[in-house]
């Protein structure tokens, strides 16, 4: 039986092969006689799982050796505090506000950073465009510059990361890549730290991925909880305290699935990116070709992962969602702050799922317009 296509923004769809493998290994992981959930986080089995996940991610995203990969807890919201606790060094921190998530991050930083400066904001456009980096008002001597590279709610995505050096800033770039991590390659030369909760594009809820340049570790404020001090977590190889072992394991299976992907000549993350580009094009083309559906985001910053759209008549929203569910198209309801619909088409969504949605868009319009 085919499973329905799940367009949830998060926790989101996980590749079926990964779910199958986790199910197959549920009662007895590799002859250990234990479920991964039942293992000591200090035993050799779990250490092997954790190290494998780290090295697979390092290979998949070409993470350079001067970066540490940390598996933490607390989610993206937790990192909104953990980042300033570790990196702000009682100096100014800069924020580029491009939607709900960077807005939230900025607000949380006010509690910990000595000074929070908004270098640019897309608010005047209703967060339908990204402020051009050439106009950002970056502070001199800022301890970091925060961006959210994919705004999950507003559906805007930086197609490439800003080059702060070219903008005259020496500050490290902090990137919240929660909702498009591992959807495309990362130019690590432009990054100081990237973080993301796993439940959008990497695996189950409970583990937070942090990739941080080594020189940024070891400067935590005295009030930083010891379990959230990157230095402690890095020295203990993500086992300073009990990590979310099951979530790390399933995320690791997802990294292996990503590494196996092929698209023509392309493999791994390049294949994943090519597929994501094709999926997004299929959906945006269908929305743009119709007057019945609208996506308000500027073409050059449309998210390939989260596609919000409105129906011409929002009184049809409930009928649209009910009809979608009948066809096995789940969790398309938009975020309450923007209304309408949202199709999240993360890595685990196959092209066939997007095609099924596009077919439904056409049929629903034909019936109701
Ligand atoms: C979901 C999300 C978060 C919050 O993640 P939690 O794990 O719920 O704390 C933060 N940033 C972005 C971009 C997100 O999509």
Coordinates of C-alpha atoms and ligand atoms in Angstrom, one line a residue:
X1 CA 0.0 0.0 0.0
X2 CA 1.2 3.5 -0.9
X3 CA 1.5 5.8 2.0
X4 CA -0.1 9.3 1.7
X5 CA 2.2 12.2 0.7
X6 CA 2.9 14.3 3.8
X7 CA 3.4 18.1 3.3
X8 CA 3.9 18.9 7.0
X9 CA 6.3 21.8 7.8
X10 CA 7.6 19.8 10.8
X11 CA 7.9 17.4 12.3
X12 CA 7.9 16.3 8.7
X13 CA 8.0 13.3 6.4
X14 CA 11.0 11.0 6.8
X15 CA 12.1 8.9 3.8
X16 CA 10.2 5.6 3.7
X17 CA 13.4 3.6 3.4
X18 CA 14.6 5.1 6.6
X19 CA 11.4 4.3 8.4
X20 CA 11.6 0.7 7.1
X21 CA 15.2 0.3 8.2
X22 CA 14.5 1.7 11.7
X23 CA 11.5 -0.6 11.9
X24 CA 13.6 -3.6 10.9
X25 CA 16.3 -2.8 13.5
X26 CA 13.8 -1.8 16.2
X27 CA 14.1 -4.9 18.4
X28 CA 17.7 -5.9 17.8
X29 CA 20.2 -3.5 16.4
X30 CA 22.9 -5.4 14.4
X31 CA 22.8 -8.4 16.6
X32 CA 23.4 -6.4 19.8
X33 CA 20.2 -7.8 21.4
X34 CA 19.1 -4.3 22.1
X35 CA 17.0 -1.6 20.5
X36 CA 19.0 1.6 20.0
X37 CA 16.6 3.2 22.5
X38 CA 17.8 0.8 25.2
X39 CA 21.6 1.3 24.8
X40 CA 23.9 3.1 27.0
X41 CA 25.1 6.3 25.4
X42 CA 28.6 5.4 26.6
X43 CA 28.6 1.9 25.2
X44 CA 30.5 0.9 22.0
X45 CA 27.4 0.3 20.0
X46 CA 25.9 3.8 20.4
X47 CA 29.3 5.5 20.1
X48 CA 29.7 3.8 16.8
X49 CA 26.2 5.0 15.7
X50 CA 27.0 8.5 16.8
X51 CA 30.5 8.6 15.1
X52 CA 29.0 7.2 11.9
X53 CA 26.3 9.9 11.8
X54 CA 28.9 12.6 12.3
X55 CA 31.2 11.3 9.6
X56 CA 28.4 10.7 7.1
X57 CA 27.2 14.3 7.6
X58 CA 30.8 15.6 7.3
X59 CA 31.1 13.8 4.0
X60 CA 27.6 14.6 2.7
X61 CA 27.9 18.4 3.3
X62 CA 31.7 18.6 2.9
X63 CA 32.1 20.0 6.4
X64 CA 35.8 21.1 6.7
X65 CA 37.9 19.7 9.6
X66 CA 38.0 23.1 11.4
X67 CA 34.3 22.8 12.1
X68 CA 32.9 20.7 15.0
X69 CA 29.6 18.8 14.5
X70 CA 27.5 18.8 17.6
X71 CA 24.3 16.9 18.3
X72 CA 22.4 18.8 21.0
X73 CA 18.9 19.2 22.4
X74 CA 16.7 22.3 22.7
X75 CA 15.7 22.7 19.0
X76 CA 16.0 25.9 17.0
X77 CA 14.3 27.8 19.8
X78 CA 16.9 26.5 22.2
X79 CA 19.7 27.6 19.9
X80 CA 18.2 31.1 19.9
X81 CA 19.5 31.4 23.4
X82 CA 22.4 29.0 23.2
X83 CA 24.1 30.9 20.4
X84 CA 24.2 34.3 22.2
X85 CA 25.2 32.5 25.4
X86 CA 28.2 31.0 23.6
X87 CA 29.1 33.6 20.9
X88 CA 28.0 37.1 22.0
X89 CA 31.0 37.8 24.2
X90 CA 29.2 40.8 25.8
X91 CA 29.4 42.7 22.5
X92 CA 26.9 43.8 19.8
X93 CA 25.2 41.1 17.7
X94 CA 23.6 41.9 14.3
X95 CA 20.4 40.4 13.0
X96 CA 18.9 40.3 9.6
X97 CA 15.2 39.9 10.0
X98 CA 13.5 38.2 7.1
X99 CA 10.4 36.5 8.7
X100 CA 9.0 35.0 11.8
X101 CA 12.0 32.8 12.7
X102 CA 14.7 35.5 12.5
X103 CA 12.3 37.8 14.4
X104 CA 12.0 35.2 17.2
X105 CA 15.8 34.7 17.2
X106 CA 16.4 38.4 17.6
X107 CA 13.9 38.7 20.4
X108 CA 15.5 35.9 22.3
X109 CA 19.0 37.4 21.9
X110 CA 17.8 40.5 23.6
X111 CA 17.9 38.5 26.8
X112 CA 21.6 37.5 26.6
X113 CA 23.5 39.8 24.2
X114 CA 24.9 43.1 25.5
X115 CA 23.4 44.9 22.4
X116 CA 21.2 43.6 19.6
X117 CA 21.2 45.6 16.3
X118 CA 18.9 45.0 13.4
X119 CA 21.1 45.3 10.3
X120 CA 18.3 44.9 7.8
X121 CA 14.6 43.8 7.8
X122 CA 12.2 42.6 5.2
X123 CA 9.2 43.5 7.3
X124 CA 8.1 46.4 5.1
X125 CA 7.5 43.9 2.2
X126 CA 5.5 41.7 4.5
X127 CA 8.5 39.4 4.3
X128 CA 8.0 38.6 0.6
X129 CA 11.5 39.8 -0.3
X130 CA 15.0 39.5 1.2
X131 CA 16.8 42.8 1.9
X132 CA 19.8 43.0 -0.4
X133 CA 23.1 42.3 1.5
X134 CA 24.6 45.4 -0.2
X135 CA 22.3 47.5 2.0
X136 CA 22.8 45.8 5.3
X137 CA 23.9 48.1 8.1
X138 CA 26.4 45.9 9.8
X139 CA 27.9 46.9 13.1
X140 CA 31.6 47.4 13.5
X141 CA 33.1 44.7 15.7
X142 CA 29.9 42.7 16.0
X143 CA 30.4 39.3 17.6
X144 CA 28.3 37.7 14.9
X145 CA 25.6 38.3 12.3
X146 CA 22.5 36.1 12.5
X147 CA 20.4 35.1 9.5
X148 CA 17.7 32.5 8.9
X149 CA 18.6 31.1 5.5
X150 CA 15.1 29.6 5.0
X151 CA 12.1 31.1 6.6
X152 CA 9.8 28.2 7.1
X153 CA 6.6 30.3 7.6
X154 CA 7.0 33.0 5.1
X155 CA 8.7 30.8 2.5
X156 CA 11.7 33.0 1.6
X157 CA 15.1 31.4 1.1
X158 CA 18.6 32.9 0.6
X159 CA 19.6 31.3 -2.7
X160 CA 23.2 31.8 -1.6
X161 CA 24.7 32.7 1.7
X162 CA 25.9 36.3 2.1
X163 CA 29.7 36.9 2.0
X164 CA 30.2 39.0 5.0
X165 CA 33.9 39.6 4.2
X166 CA 32.9 41.2 0.9
X167 CA 30.5 43.4 2.8
X168 CA 33.4 44.6 5.0
X169 CA 32.6 42.6 8.1
X170 CA 34.9 40.2 9.9
X171 CA 32.0 38.9 12.0
X172 CA 31.2 35.2 11.8
X173 CA 27.9 34.4 10.1
X174 CA 25.4 32.4 12.2
X175 CA 22.8 30.6 10.1
X176 CA 19.6 29.1 11.2
X177 CA 19.2 26.5 8.5
X178 CA 16.6 24.4 10.4
X179 CA 14.2 24.0 7.5
X180 CA 16.6 23.5 4.6
X181 CA 19.6 21.8 6.1
X182 CA 21.0 19.2 3.7
X183 CA 18.7 20.4 0.9
X184 CA 21.7 21.9 -1.0
X185 CA 25.5 22.3 -0.5
X186 CA 26.8 24.8 2.0
X187 CA 29.6 27.2 1.3
X188 CA 31.4 26.8 4.7
X189 CA 33.9 29.6 3.9
X190 CA 31.0 32.0 4.6
X191 CA 29.8 30.3 7.8
X192 CA 30.8 30.6 11.4
X193 CA 28.0 28.5 12.8
X194 CA 24.9 26.8 11.4
X195 CA 22.1 25.2 13.5
X196 CA 18.9 23.4 12.9
X197 CA 16.4 21.1 14.6
X198 CA 16.3 17.8 12.9
X199 CA 12.5 17.5 12.5
X200 CA 12.2 19.4 9.3
X201 CA 14.6 17.9 6.9
X202 CA 17.0 15.6 8.8
X203 CA 15.0 13.2 11.0
X204 CA 12.8 13.0 14.1
X205 CA 12.3 15.7 16.6
X206 CA 14.6 15.8 19.6
X207 CA 18.1 16.3 18.2
X208 CA 19.5 19.7 17.1
X209 CA 22.4 19.9 14.7
X210 CA 25.1 22.5 15.3
X211 CA 28.1 22.9 13.0
X212 CA 30.5 25.4 14.5
X213 CA 33.9 26.7 13.6
X214 CA 36.4 25.7 16.3
X215 CA 37.7 29.2 17.1
X216 CA 34.1 30.2 18.1
X217 CA 34.0 27.6 20.9
X218 CA 35.2 28.3 24.4
X219 CA 33.9 31.8 24.9
X220 CA 30.6 31.2 26.6
X221 CA 29.2 33.7 29.1
X222 CA 29.5 32.6 32.7
X223 CA 25.7 32.2 32.9
X224 CA 25.7 29.6 30.1
X225 CA 24.3 26.3 31.4
X226 CA 27.2 23.7 31.3
X227 CA 25.2 21.3 29.1
X228 CA 24.7 24.0 26.5
X229 CA 28.4 25.2 26.5
X230 CA 29.7 24.2 23.1
X231 CA 33.1 23.6 24.6
X232 CA 31.7 20.9 26.9
X233 CA 29.6 19.3 24.2
X234 CA 32.4 19.3 21.7
X235 CA 35.0 17.9 24.2
X236 CA 32.6 15.1 25.0
X237 CA 31.7 14.4 21.3
X238 CA 28.1 15.2 21.9
X239 CA 27.9 12.9 24.9
X240 CA 28.4 15.4 27.7
X241 CA 25.1 14.3 29.1
X242 CA 22.6 11.8 27.6
X243 CA 22.0 12.8 24.1
X244 CA 18.7 12.0 22.2
X245 CA 20.1 8.6 21.1
X246 CA 17.2 7.4 19.1
X247 CA 16.8 10.7 17.2
X248 CA 20.6 10.7 16.4
X249 CA 20.3 7.1 15.1
X250 CA 17.4 7.9 12.8
X251 CA 19.1 11.1 11.6
X252 CA 22.2 9.1 10.8
X253 CA 20.1 6.7 8.7
X254 CA 18.8 9.7 6.9
X255 CA 22.3 10.9 6.2
X256 CA 23.1 7.5 4.7
X257 CA 19.9 7.7 2.6
X258 CA 20.9 11.2 1.4
X259 CA 24.4 9.9 0.5
X260 CA 22.8 7.2 -1.7
X261 CA 20.7 9.5 -3.8
X262 CA 21.4 9.7 -7.5
X263 CA 20.0 12.0 -10.2
X264 CA 21.6 11.3 -13.6
X265 CA 25.3 12.0 -13.2
X266 CA 24.9 13.6 -9.8
X267 CA 25.2 11.9 -6.5
X268 CA 24.7 12.8 -2.8
X269 CA 23.9 16.4 -2.0
X270 CA 24.2 17.5 -5.6
X271 CA 21.5 15.0 -6.6
X272 CA 19.3 16.0 -3.7
X273 CA 19.6 19.7 -4.7
X274 CA 18.8 19.0 -8.3
X275 CA 15.7 17.1 -7.3
X276 CA 14.6 19.9 -4.9
X277 CA 15.0 22.4 -7.7
X278 CA 12.8 20.3 -10.0
X279 CA 10.2 19.8 -7.4
X280 CA 10.0 23.5 -6.5
X281 CA 9.8 24.5 -10.2
X282 CA 6.9 22.1 -10.8
X283 CA 4.9 23.5 -7.9
X284 CA 5.6 27.2 -8.4
X285 CA 4.9 26.9 -12.2
X286 CA 1.5 25.4 -11.4
X287 CA 0.7 28.2 -8.9
X288 CA 1.9 31.0 -11.2
X289 CA 0.0 29.6 -14.2
X290 CA -3.3 29.9 -12.3
X291 CA -5.2 33.0 -11.2
X292 CA -6.9 30.8 -8.6
X293 CA -3.7 30.3 -6.5
X294 CA -1.2 32.9 -5.5
X295 CA 2.3 32.9 -3.9
X296 CA 3.4 36.4 -3.0
X297 CA 7.1 35.8 -2.5
X298 CA 9.5 37.5 -5.0
X299 CA 10.8 35.0 -7.6
X300 CA 14.5 35.4 -6.6
X301 CA 13.9 34.4 -3.0
X302 CA 11.3 31.7 -3.1
X303 CA 11.9 28.8 -0.8
X304 CA 12.4 25.4 -2.4
X305 CA 11.3 23.8 0.8
X306 CA 8.2 25.7 2.1
X307 CA 5.7 26.9 -0.4
X308 CA 2.9 29.0 1.1
X309 CA 0.0 29.8 -1.2
X310 CA -3.5 31.3 -1.0
X311 CA -6.7 30.3 -2.7
X312 CA -8.5 33.1 -4.6
X313 CA -11.4 32.6 -2.1
X314 CA -10.4 31.6 1.4
X315 CA -13.9 30.3 2.1
X316 CA -12.8 27.3 0.1
X317 CA -9.9 26.5 2.4
X318 CA -11.7 23.8 4.3
X319 CA -13.0 22.1 1.2
X320 CA -9.5 22.3 -0.3
X321 CA -8.0 20.6 2.7
X322 CA -10.7 17.9 2.9
X323 CA -10.4 17.1 -0.8
X324 CA -6.6 16.9 -0.5
X325 CA -6.8 14.5 2.4
X326 CA -9.2 12.3 0.4
X327 CA -6.4 12.0 -2.2
X328 CA -3.8 11.2 0.3
X329 CA -2.2 14.7 0.4
X330 CA -1.7 15.5 4.1
X331 CA -1.0 18.5 6.3
X332 CA -1.3 21.3 3.7
X333 CA -2.9 23.8 6.1
X334 CA -0.9 27.1 6.2
X335 CA 0.7 28.6 9.3
X336 CA -1.9 30.6 11.2
X337 CA 0.1 33.8 10.9
X338 CA 0.0 33.8 7.0
X339 CA -3.2 31.8 6.4
X340 CA -4.0 29.8 3.3
X341 CA -1.9 26.7 2.5
X342 CA 1.7 25.6 2.8
X343 CA 3.3 22.7 1.0
X344 CA 6.5 21.7 2.6
X345 CA 8.5 19.7 0.1
X346 CA 11.6 18.7 2.0
X347 CA 14.1 16.1 0.8
X348 CA 11.9 13.2 1.7
X349 CA 9.1 14.4 -0.6
X350 CA 9.5 12.6 -4.0
X351 CA 8.7 14.4 -7.3
X352 CA 5.7 12.1 -7.6
X353 CA 4.3 13.7 -4.5
X354 CA 4.6 17.2 -5.9
X355 CA 3.1 16.0 -9.1
X356 CA 0.1 14.6 -7.2
X357 CA -0.3 18.0 -5.5
X358 CA -0.1 19.8 -8.8
X359 CA -2.8 17.5 -10.3
X360 CA -5.0 18.2 -7.3
X361 CA -4.5 22.0 -7.7
X362 CA -5.7 21.7 -11.3
X363 CA -8.7 19.5 -10.5
X364 CA -9.8 21.5 -7.5
X365 CA -9.7 24.7 -9.5
X366 CA -11.6 23.1 -12.4
X367 CA -14.3 22.1 -10.0
X368 CA -14.6 25.2 -7.8
X369 CA -13.4 28.3 -9.8
Ligands
LIG1 C1 11.1 25.0 13.2 C2 12.1 26.1 13.2 C3 12.7 26.5 14.4 C4 12.2 26.0 15.8 O1 12.6 24.8 16.0 P1 12.2 24.0 17.3 O2 13.0 22.7 17.1 O3 10.7 23.8 17.3 O4 12.7 24.8 18.4 C5 13.6 27.5 14.3 N1 14.0 28.0 13.1 C6 13.4 27.6 12.0 C7 13.9 28.2 10.7 C8 12.5 26.6 12.0 O5 11.9 26.2 10.8

